[in-house]
């Protein structure tokens, strides 16, 4: 049969036809009506991955959470991947290469902690353009190595290739978790409390500051940035940490979140993920959202509402999680944890109570009055 098919294929090709139907085109896609931006990041992922079947019993959870969960024996394996692209996620005018390497690893560890797992291995793939030198790449690696040693992770492989412009770093982290410890985006109960670790909006204000100084520098190359007094927000942007201590604290306290996600895209967006995956609504209180005093100060300097920075800023890599309402007394006394609201029925939507008790509907970017 195979031979007959081969022969048939040969005859087709010989006859000047191919089994492939390819239309050559210049890289001129601007006339296409199906612009990716019409879907947005999450819409695009949904669109491209709809109907992908799970074929292997070992794949417990595929696309849709902070990480995939695999079953290869006693403990569960948790896998996640994140990519940082020059000019999109970082600007080398102000991002020290060591910090870039550190952050590339941390953003992956963060997704593993969000599943209540422990990162164990890291793979690093890079596309490097001609402007990068050996010592520059050594600096990136010193950051990757530091993150791995701080979090007890082994760097076990990756891939390297060249790129036409800019640097792209894609990391894949592999973690481990007990089946009973795993936390998903789904699972939030109807009256569960909504909690966040640390404080929010700092990384965004750090970025605003760096961008302001970059703009000044680009106008006048003699100008060096003025960064004194901004240590907290700069550190939040340039050297984020993953929430290892938070999940350890919860475990020591005997608390298993009913749902959990890391805050990489801003509180609003992550709340929506938890609500959607858990088929719930939620109500949070604006004045309960933890914001650092320096974040507030810098936001005021930039004429930005600190609440907007916390809701939409992203890159804080804190954890957003839900717990049963019955443990309010216990959870409200945990250091570094804020209770900001509670889950509701799906029909209630995703709401926030602002000053004067007014309720607004949260959107991925900002909010709308009711
Ligand atoms: P996070 O912000 O936690 O890193 P993302 O929003 O990047 O999560 O991704 C959400 C889900 O979609 C994850 O399960 C991720 O693995 C999956 N995903 C993202 N991009 C792709 C892709 N290109 N193909 C398949 N799955 C993807
Ligand atoms: Mg995540």
Tab-separated table of C-alpha atoms and ligand atoms in Angstrom:
chain	number	residue	atom	x	y	z
A	1	UNK	CA	0.000	0.000	0.000
A	2	UNK	CA	2.769	2.385	0.993
A	3	UNK	CA	4.537	1.667	-2.249
A	4	UNK	CA	1.450	2.414	-4.256
A	5	UNK	CA	1.015	5.688	-2.370
A	6	UNK	CA	4.666	6.591	-2.944
A	7	UNK	CA	4.299	5.841	-6.613
A	8	UNK	CA	1.137	7.908	-6.789
A	9	UNK	CA	2.864	10.787	-5.050
A	10	UNK	CA	5.783	10.503	-7.434
A	11	UNK	CA	3.478	10.565	-10.427
A	12	UNK	CA	1.688	13.616	-9.050
A	13	UNK	CA	4.927	15.487	-8.469
A	14	UNK	CA	6.235	14.352	-11.801
A	15	UNK	CA	3.095	15.699	-13.374
A	16	UNK	CA	4.030	19.074	-11.886
A	17	UNK	CA	1.618	18.803	-8.976
A	18	UNK	CA	2.337	18.325	-5.334
A	19	UNK	CA	0.418	16.994	-2.355
A	20	UNK	CA	1.240	20.343	-0.770
A	21	UNK	CA	-0.807	23.323	-1.612
A	22	UNK	CA	1.441	26.277	-0.893
A	23	UNK	CA	0.959	29.762	-2.185
A	24	UNK	CA	4.181	31.733	-2.050
A	25	UNK	CA	3.765	35.225	-0.683
A	26	UNK	CA	5.936	38.124	0.296
A	27	UNK	CA	5.851	38.736	4.030
A	28	UNK	CA	3.083	41.217	3.429
A	29	UNK	CA	0.313	40.251	5.780
A	30	UNK	CA	-0.999	43.695	6.536
A	31	UNK	CA	-3.927	43.270	4.180
A	32	UNK	CA	-5.334	40.332	6.124
A	33	UNK	CA	-8.554	41.179	7.892
A	34	UNK	CA	-8.036	38.713	10.792
A	35	UNK	CA	-5.817	40.934	12.879
A	36	UNK	CA	-4.479	39.143	15.994
A	37	UNK	CA	-5.113	42.211	18.120
A	38	UNK	CA	-8.854	41.719	17.630
A	39	UNK	CA	-8.614	38.590	19.830
A	40	UNK	CA	-6.152	39.744	22.471
A	41	UNK	CA	-3.637	37.431	24.169
A	42	UNK	CA	-6.120	35.165	25.963
A	43	UNK	CA	-8.513	35.112	23.021
A	44	UNK	CA	-5.673	34.071	20.722
A	45	UNK	CA	-4.597	31.243	23.045
A	46	UNK	CA	-8.223	30.040	23.274
A	47	UNK	CA	-8.657	30.259	19.528
A	48	UNK	CA	-5.456	28.411	18.647
A	49	UNK	CA	-5.809	25.684	21.249
A	50	UNK	CA	-9.547	24.978	21.115
A	51	UNK	CA	-10.272	21.269	20.693
A	52	UNK	CA	-6.725	20.085	21.410
A	53	UNK	CA	-7.307	16.613	22.830
A	54	UNK	CA	-5.361	15.022	25.653
A	55	UNK	CA	-4.063	11.720	24.301
A	56	UNK	CA	-1.990	10.489	27.234
A	57	UNK	CA	-3.228	9.320	30.612
A	58	UNK	CA	-0.170	10.964	32.146
A	59	UNK	CA	-1.458	14.431	31.135
A	60	UNK	CA	-3.745	15.312	34.033
A	61	UNK	CA	-4.194	19.015	33.189
A	62	UNK	CA	-3.252	20.654	29.890
A	63	UNK	CA	-3.712	24.215	28.700
A	64	UNK	CA	-5.561	26.723	30.854
A	65	UNK	CA	-3.907	27.008	34.266
A	66	UNK	CA	-0.607	28.472	35.486
A	67	UNK	CA	1.078	25.189	34.599
A	68	UNK	CA	0.282	21.764	33.155
A	69	UNK	CA	0.100	18.827	35.563
A	70	UNK	CA	1.536	15.436	34.631
A	71	UNK	CA	1.220	12.120	36.407
A	72	UNK	CA	4.372	10.025	36.300
A	73	UNK	CA	4.087	8.077	39.502
A	74	UNK	CA	3.850	9.086	43.150
A	75	UNK	CA	4.184	12.836	42.849
A	76	UNK	CA	2.734	15.093	40.236
A	77	UNK	CA	4.945	16.942	37.772
A	78	UNK	CA	4.102	20.588	37.068
A	79	UNK	CA	5.404	22.210	33.853
A	80	UNK	CA	5.256	25.816	32.699
A	81	UNK	CA	6.877	27.998	30.071
A	82	UNK	CA	7.304	31.771	29.747
A	83	UNK	CA	9.026	33.849	27.129
A	84	UNK	CA	10.655	37.275	27.403
A	85	UNK	CA	11.289	39.195	24.176
A	86	UNK	CA	13.496	42.268	23.854
A	87	UNK	CA	11.470	45.372	23.072
A	88	UNK	CA	8.264	43.704	24.312
A	89	UNK	CA	9.029	42.523	27.843
A	90	UNK	CA	12.293	44.307	28.487
A	91	UNK	CA	14.339	47.198	27.239
A	92	UNK	CA	18.085	46.791	27.476
A	93	UNK	CA	18.589	50.527	27.950
A	94	UNK	CA	17.640	50.032	31.587
A	95	UNK	CA	17.456	46.298	32.219
A	96	UNK	CA	20.743	44.966	33.583
A	97	UNK	CA	21.411	41.633	31.862
A	98	UNK	CA	21.922	39.824	35.143
A	99	UNK	CA	18.506	41.005	36.303
A	100	UNK	CA	17.007	39.886	33.005
A	101	UNK	CA	18.316	36.353	33.510
A	102	UNK	CA	17.068	36.362	37.089
A	103	UNK	CA	13.600	37.529	36.076
A	104	UNK	CA	13.347	35.023	33.197
A	105	UNK	CA	13.737	32.207	35.727
A	106	UNK	CA	11.570	33.772	38.451
A	107	UNK	CA	8.495	34.280	36.254
A	108	UNK	CA	8.498	30.527	35.629
A	109	UNK	CA	9.046	29.568	39.267
A	110	UNK	CA	6.117	31.837	40.099
A	111	UNK	CA	3.751	29.738	37.962
A	112	UNK	CA	4.932	26.557	39.706
A	113	UNK	CA	4.301	28.089	43.172
A	114	UNK	CA	0.877	29.200	41.924
A	115	UNK	CA	0.028	25.501	41.514
A	116	UNK	CA	1.350	24.955	45.072
A	117	UNK	CA	4.289	23.024	43.654
A	118	UNK	CA	8.071	23.232	44.055
A	119	UNK	CA	10.229	24.159	41.037
A	120	UNK	CA	13.008	21.605	40.511
A	121	UNK	CA	14.428	21.941	36.979
A	122	UNK	CA	14.766	24.744	34.415
A	123	UNK	CA	15.343	24.649	30.651
A	124	UNK	CA	16.534	27.857	28.971
A	125	UNK	CA	16.143	28.534	25.244
A	126	UNK	CA	17.545	31.645	23.649
A	127	UNK	CA	17.604	33.388	20.298
A	128	UNK	CA	20.540	35.822	20.260
A	129	UNK	CA	21.180	38.604	17.756
A	130	UNK	CA	24.569	39.754	16.515
A	131	UNK	CA	24.862	42.678	18.916
A	132	UNK	CA	25.332	40.388	21.937
A	133	UNK	CA	28.813	39.509	23.166
A	134	UNK	CA	30.042	36.560	25.227
A	135	UNK	CA	30.319	38.687	28.345
A	136	UNK	CA	26.772	39.983	27.868
A	137	UNK	CA	25.434	36.448	27.703
A	138	UNK	CA	27.554	35.532	30.730
A	139	UNK	CA	25.762	38.290	32.599
A	140	UNK	CA	22.353	36.855	31.598
A	141	UNK	CA	23.527	33.467	32.810
A	142	UNK	CA	24.816	34.838	36.110
A	143	UNK	CA	21.230	35.951	36.802
A	144	UNK	CA	19.758	32.616	35.701
A	145	UNK	CA	22.286	30.784	37.877
A	146	UNK	CA	21.582	32.994	40.880
A	147	UNK	CA	17.815	32.450	40.616
A	148	UNK	CA	18.323	28.698	40.281
A	149	UNK	CA	20.630	28.510	43.284
A	150	UNK	CA	18.353	30.709	45.432
A	151	UNK	CA	15.321	28.581	44.661
A	152	UNK	CA	17.106	25.217	44.647
A	153	UNK	CA	16.435	24.573	40.954
A	154	UNK	CA	18.716	22.659	38.536
A	155	UNK	CA	19.395	24.200	35.124
A	156	UNK	CA	19.206	21.064	32.984
A	157	UNK	CA	19.130	22.168	29.339
A	158	UNK	CA	17.635	24.363	26.669
A	159	UNK	CA	18.361	25.484	23.137
A	160	UNK	CA	20.340	28.276	21.498
A	161	UNK	CA	19.942	29.857	18.102
A	162	UNK	CA	20.475	33.218	16.441
A	163	UNK	CA	17.851	35.885	15.900
A	164	UNK	CA	17.665	38.645	13.315
A	165	UNK	CA	17.056	41.339	15.883
A	166	UNK	CA	16.981	41.306	19.633
A	167	UNK	CA	17.174	38.739	22.347
A	168	UNK	CA	14.466	36.211	23.178
A	169	UNK	CA	14.647	34.039	26.284
A	170	UNK	CA	12.140	31.265	26.801
A	171	UNK	CA	12.319	29.250	30.007
A	172	UNK	CA	10.496	26.069	30.903
A	173	UNK	CA	10.290	25.137	34.560
A	174	UNK	CA	9.497	21.661	35.831
A	175	UNK	CA	8.142	21.328	39.340
A	176	UNK	CA	6.838	18.745	41.726
A	177	UNK	CA	3.739	18.600	43.913
A	178	UNK	CA	1.756	16.123	45.963
A	179	UNK	CA	-1.591	15.441	44.363
A	180	UNK	CA	-3.427	16.646	47.488
A	181	UNK	CA	-1.493	19.955	47.543
A	182	UNK	CA	-2.168	21.045	43.954
A	183	UNK	CA	-4.171	24.252	43.579
A	184	UNK	CA	-5.901	25.258	40.366
A	185	UNK	CA	-7.602	28.386	39.089
A	186	UNK	CA	-10.852	26.498	39.476
A	187	UNK	CA	-12.098	25.452	42.896
A	188	UNK	CA	-13.108	28.757	44.540
A	189	UNK	CA	-16.295	28.185	46.561
A	190	UNK	CA	-19.199	30.613	46.544
A	191	UNK	CA	-18.422	32.504	49.777
A	192	UNK	CA	-14.663	31.879	49.847
A	193	UNK	CA	-12.413	34.713	50.952
A	194	UNK	CA	-10.126	36.292	48.376
A	195	UNK	CA	-6.559	36.886	49.565
A	196	UNK	CA	-3.407	38.387	48.072
A	197	UNK	CA	0.186	38.169	49.245
A	198	UNK	CA	2.542	41.145	49.539
A	199	UNK	CA	1.533	44.361	47.802
A	200	UNK	CA	0.574	45.311	44.263
A	201	UNK	CA	1.352	47.963	41.666
A	202	UNK	CA	5.021	48.438	42.580
A	203	UNK	CA	6.464	46.717	39.508
A	204	UNK	CA	4.286	48.877	37.251
A	205	UNK	CA	5.402	52.104	38.904
A	206	UNK	CA	9.031	50.923	38.628
A	207	UNK	CA	8.454	50.482	34.898
A	208	UNK	CA	6.895	53.955	34.549
A	209	UNK	CA	9.912	55.463	36.259
A	210	UNK	CA	12.417	53.599	34.058
A	211	UNK	CA	10.463	54.533	30.944
A	212	UNK	CA	10.429	58.214	31.954
A	213	UNK	CA	14.180	58.210	32.461
A	214	UNK	CA	14.709	56.335	29.185
A	215	UNK	CA	12.729	58.946	27.258
A	216	UNK	CA	14.852	61.705	28.782
A	217	UNK	CA	18.035	59.776	27.993
A	218	UNK	CA	16.989	59.214	24.393
A	219	UNK	CA	16.414	62.935	23.933
A	220	UNK	CA	19.785	63.770	25.451
A	221	UNK	CA	22.332	60.941	25.668
A	222	UNK	CA	24.326	62.883	28.266
A	223	UNK	CA	21.492	62.630	30.780
A	224	UNK	CA	21.864	59.807	33.271
A	225	UNK	CA	18.818	58.542	35.172
A	226	UNK	CA	17.875	59.924	38.559
A	227	UNK	CA	16.831	56.887	40.542
A	228	UNK	CA	17.507	57.821	44.173
A	229	UNK	CA	14.577	57.279	46.493
A	230	UNK	CA	12.873	54.753	44.210
A	231	UNK	CA	14.552	51.553	45.391
A	232	UNK	CA	11.380	49.665	46.239
A	233	UNK	CA	9.544	50.118	42.935
A	234	UNK	CA	12.739	49.565	40.932
A	235	UNK	CA	13.414	46.312	42.727
A	236	UNK	CA	9.825	45.198	42.171
A	237	UNK	CA	10.270	45.759	38.418
A	238	UNK	CA	13.853	44.614	37.921
A	239	UNK	CA	14.278	41.873	40.498
A	240	UNK	CA	10.951	40.224	41.269
A	241	UNK	CA	10.797	37.213	43.550
A	242	UNK	CA	8.523	34.175	43.376
A	243	UNK	CA	6.276	33.410	46.359
A	244	UNK	CA	8.050	30.418	47.838
A	245	UNK	CA	7.649	31.744	51.389
A	246	UNK	CA	3.927	32.356	50.908
A	247	UNK	CA	3.082	28.793	49.905
A	248	UNK	CA	5.389	27.514	52.681
A	249	UNK	CA	3.562	29.709	55.229
A	250	UNK	CA	0.177	28.450	54.069
A	251	UNK	CA	1.352	24.857	54.277
A	252	UNK	CA	2.776	25.367	57.795
A	253	UNK	CA	-0.526	26.931	58.826
A	254	UNK	CA	-2.452	23.952	57.523
A	255	UNK	CA	-4.203	26.094	54.879
A	256	UNK	CA	-4.791	24.766	51.389
A	257	UNK	CA	-6.191	27.444	49.063
A	258	UNK	CA	-9.316	26.412	47.174
A	259	UNK	CA	-8.009	28.231	44.072
A	260	UNK	CA	-4.753	30.039	43.309
A	261	UNK	CA	-3.037	32.023	40.525
A	262	UNK	CA	0.038	34.216	40.358
A	263	UNK	CA	-0.410	37.911	39.622
A	264	UNK	CA	1.545	38.416	36.420
A	265	UNK	CA	-0.973	40.500	34.460
A	266	UNK	CA	-2.575	42.622	37.195
A	267	UNK	CA	-5.147	41.841	39.891
A	268	UNK	CA	-8.223	42.429	37.668
A	269	UNK	CA	-7.133	40.016	34.996
A	270	UNK	CA	-6.200	37.293	37.508
A	271	UNK	CA	-9.470	37.707	39.417
A	272	UNK	CA	-11.279	37.168	36.150
A	273	UNK	CA	-9.320	33.985	35.488
A	274	UNK	CA	-10.255	32.591	38.923
A	275	UNK	CA	-13.910	33.609	38.502
A	276	UNK	CA	-14.127	32.137	35.012
A	277	UNK	CA	-12.369	28.867	35.893
A	278	UNK	CA	-14.393	28.478	39.130
A	279	UNK	CA	-17.676	29.637	37.516
A	280	UNK	CA	-18.127	32.299	40.231
A	281	UNK	CA	-18.320	36.035	40.626
A	282	UNK	CA	-16.500	38.089	43.224
A	283	UNK	CA	-16.614	41.297	45.229
A	284	UNK	CA	-13.427	43.001	46.364
A	285	UNK	CA	-12.939	46.227	48.340
A	286	UNK	CA	-10.620	48.815	46.797
A	287	UNK	CA	-9.399	50.015	50.201
A	288	UNK	CA	-8.319	46.478	51.148
A	289	UNK	CA	-5.919	46.114	48.194
A	290	UNK	CA	-2.383	46.240	49.618
A	291	UNK	CA	-0.267	49.018	48.083
A	292	UNK	CA	3.216	49.954	49.338
A	293	UNK	CA	3.736	53.553	50.487
A	294	UNK	CA	6.471	54.106	47.902
A	295	UNK	CA	4.179	52.780	45.146
A	296	UNK	CA	1.563	55.339	46.246
A	297	UNK	CA	4.089	58.150	46.312
A	298	UNK	CA	5.474	57.365	42.849
A	299	UNK	CA	1.961	56.903	41.428
A	300	UNK	CA	0.995	60.355	42.712
A	301	UNK	CA	4.146	61.816	41.175
A	302	UNK	CA	3.066	60.303	37.829
A	303	UNK	CA	-0.572	61.336	38.224
A	304	UNK	CA	-1.618	57.709	38.166
A	305	UNK	CA	-4.236	56.345	40.557
A	306	UNK	CA	-2.291	53.772	42.651
A	307	UNK	CA	-5.372	51.560	42.480
A	308	UNK	CA	-5.072	51.430	38.682
A	309	UNK	CA	-1.427	50.392	39.033
A	310	UNK	CA	-2.456	47.580	41.408
A	311	UNK	CA	-5.408	46.409	39.292
A	312	UNK	CA	-3.861	46.598	35.850
A	313	UNK	CA	-0.119	46.965	36.287
A	314	UNK	CA	1.056	43.385	36.398
A	315	UNK	CA	4.472	41.808	36.966
A	316	UNK	CA	4.086	41.802	40.740
A	317	UNK	CA	4.329	37.984	40.895
A	318	UNK	CA	2.364	37.883	44.124
A	319	UNK	CA	-0.222	35.141	44.719
A	320	UNK	CA	-3.985	35.586	44.528
A	321	UNK	CA	-5.868	32.782	46.279
A	322	UNK	CA	-9.152	31.841	47.889
A	323	UNK	CA	-9.787	30.097	51.209
A	324	UNK	CA	-12.975	28.954	52.994
A	325	UNK	CA	-14.735	31.779	54.834
A	326	UNK	CA	-14.583	29.785	58.075
A	327	UNK	CA	-10.847	30.468	58.500
A	328	UNK	CA	-11.098	34.274	58.328
A	329	UNK	CA	-9.646	34.765	61.845
A	330	UNK	CA	-6.672	32.557	61.011
A	331	UNK	CA	-5.899	33.967	57.569
A	332	UNK	CA	-6.279	37.640	58.495
A	333	UNK	CA	-3.481	37.251	61.043
A	334	UNK	CA	-0.995	35.725	58.615
A	335	UNK	CA	1.967	38.047	57.979
A	336	UNK	CA	2.034	39.456	54.461
A	337	UNK	CA	-1.465	38.243	53.527
A	338	UNK	CA	-4.417	40.602	52.908
A	339	UNK	CA	-8.044	39.540	52.670
A	340	UNK	CA	-9.506	41.758	49.933
A	341	UNK	CA	-12.986	40.343	49.329
A	342	UNK	CA	-15.038	37.232	48.753
A	343	UNK	CA	-16.383	35.064	45.975
A	344	UNK	CA	-20.029	35.350	44.915
A	345	UNK	CA	-22.428	33.723	42.509
A	346	UNK	CA	-21.374	33.884	38.840
A	347	UNK	CA	-24.421	36.034	38.081
A	348	UNK	CA	-23.014	38.777	40.358
A	349	UNK	CA	-20.039	39.340	38.045
A	350	UNK	CA	-16.613	40.642	39.025
A	351	UNK	CA	-17.148	43.697	41.215
A	352	UNK	CA	-15.205	46.145	43.324
A	353	UNK	CA	-16.521	48.379	46.090
A	354	UNK	CA	-14.972	51.855	45.946
A	355	UNK	CA	-15.231	54.881	48.235
A	356	UNK	CA	-18.703	55.634	49.529
A	357	UNK	CA	-19.744	52.007	49.018
A	358	UNK	CA	-20.262	52.393	45.243
A	359	UNK	CA	-19.881	49.151	43.310
A	360	UNK	CA	-18.116	49.052	39.939
A	361	UNK	CA	-17.633	46.221	37.465
A	362	UNK	CA	-13.998	45.245	37.036
A	363	UNK	CA	-12.624	44.789	33.548
A	364	UNK	CA	-9.270	43.402	32.461
A	365	UNK	CA	-8.195	47.025	31.986
A	366	UNK	CA	-9.819	49.374	34.477
A	367	UNK	CA	-13.460	49.287	35.490
A	368	UNK	CA	-16.895	50.462	34.420
A	369	UNK	CA	-19.515	52.050	36.625
A	370	UNK	CA	-22.555	49.807	37.207
B	1	LIG	P1	0.638	32.640	32.766
B	1	LIG	O1	0.313	34.108	32.753
B	1	LIG	O2	0.262	31.945	34.049
B	1	LIG	O3	2.043	32.315	32.313
B	1	LIG	P2	-0.634	32.408	30.193
B	1	LIG	O4	-1.691	33.449	30.214
B	1	LIG	O5	0.664	32.687	29.488
B	1	LIG	O6	-0.342	31.948	31.698
B	1	LIG	O7	-1.217	31.079	29.594
B	1	LIG	C1	-2.470	30.553	29.989
B	1	LIG	C2	-2.538	29.103	29.555
B	1	LIG	O8	-2.416	28.993	28.144
B	1	LIG	C3	-1.436	28.218	30.130
B	1	LIG	O9	-1.978	26.944	30.407
B	1	LIG	C4	-0.430	28.128	28.992
B	1	LIG	O10	0.338	26.945	29.044
B	1	LIG	C5	-1.329	28.148	27.781
B	1	LIG	N1	-0.671	28.710	26.572
B	1	LIG	C6	-0.140	29.950	26.431
B	1	LIG	N2	0.359	30.124	25.197
B	1	LIG	C7	0.147	28.958	24.532
B	1	LIG	C8	0.426	28.479	23.207
B	1	LIG	N3	1.044	29.258	22.313
B	1	LIG	N4	0.048	27.235	22.877
B	1	LIG	C9	-0.551	26.436	23.784
B	1	LIG	N5	-0.860	26.816	25.035
B	1	LIG	C10	-0.516	28.055	25.420
B	2	LIG	MG1	0.479	32.434	35.962
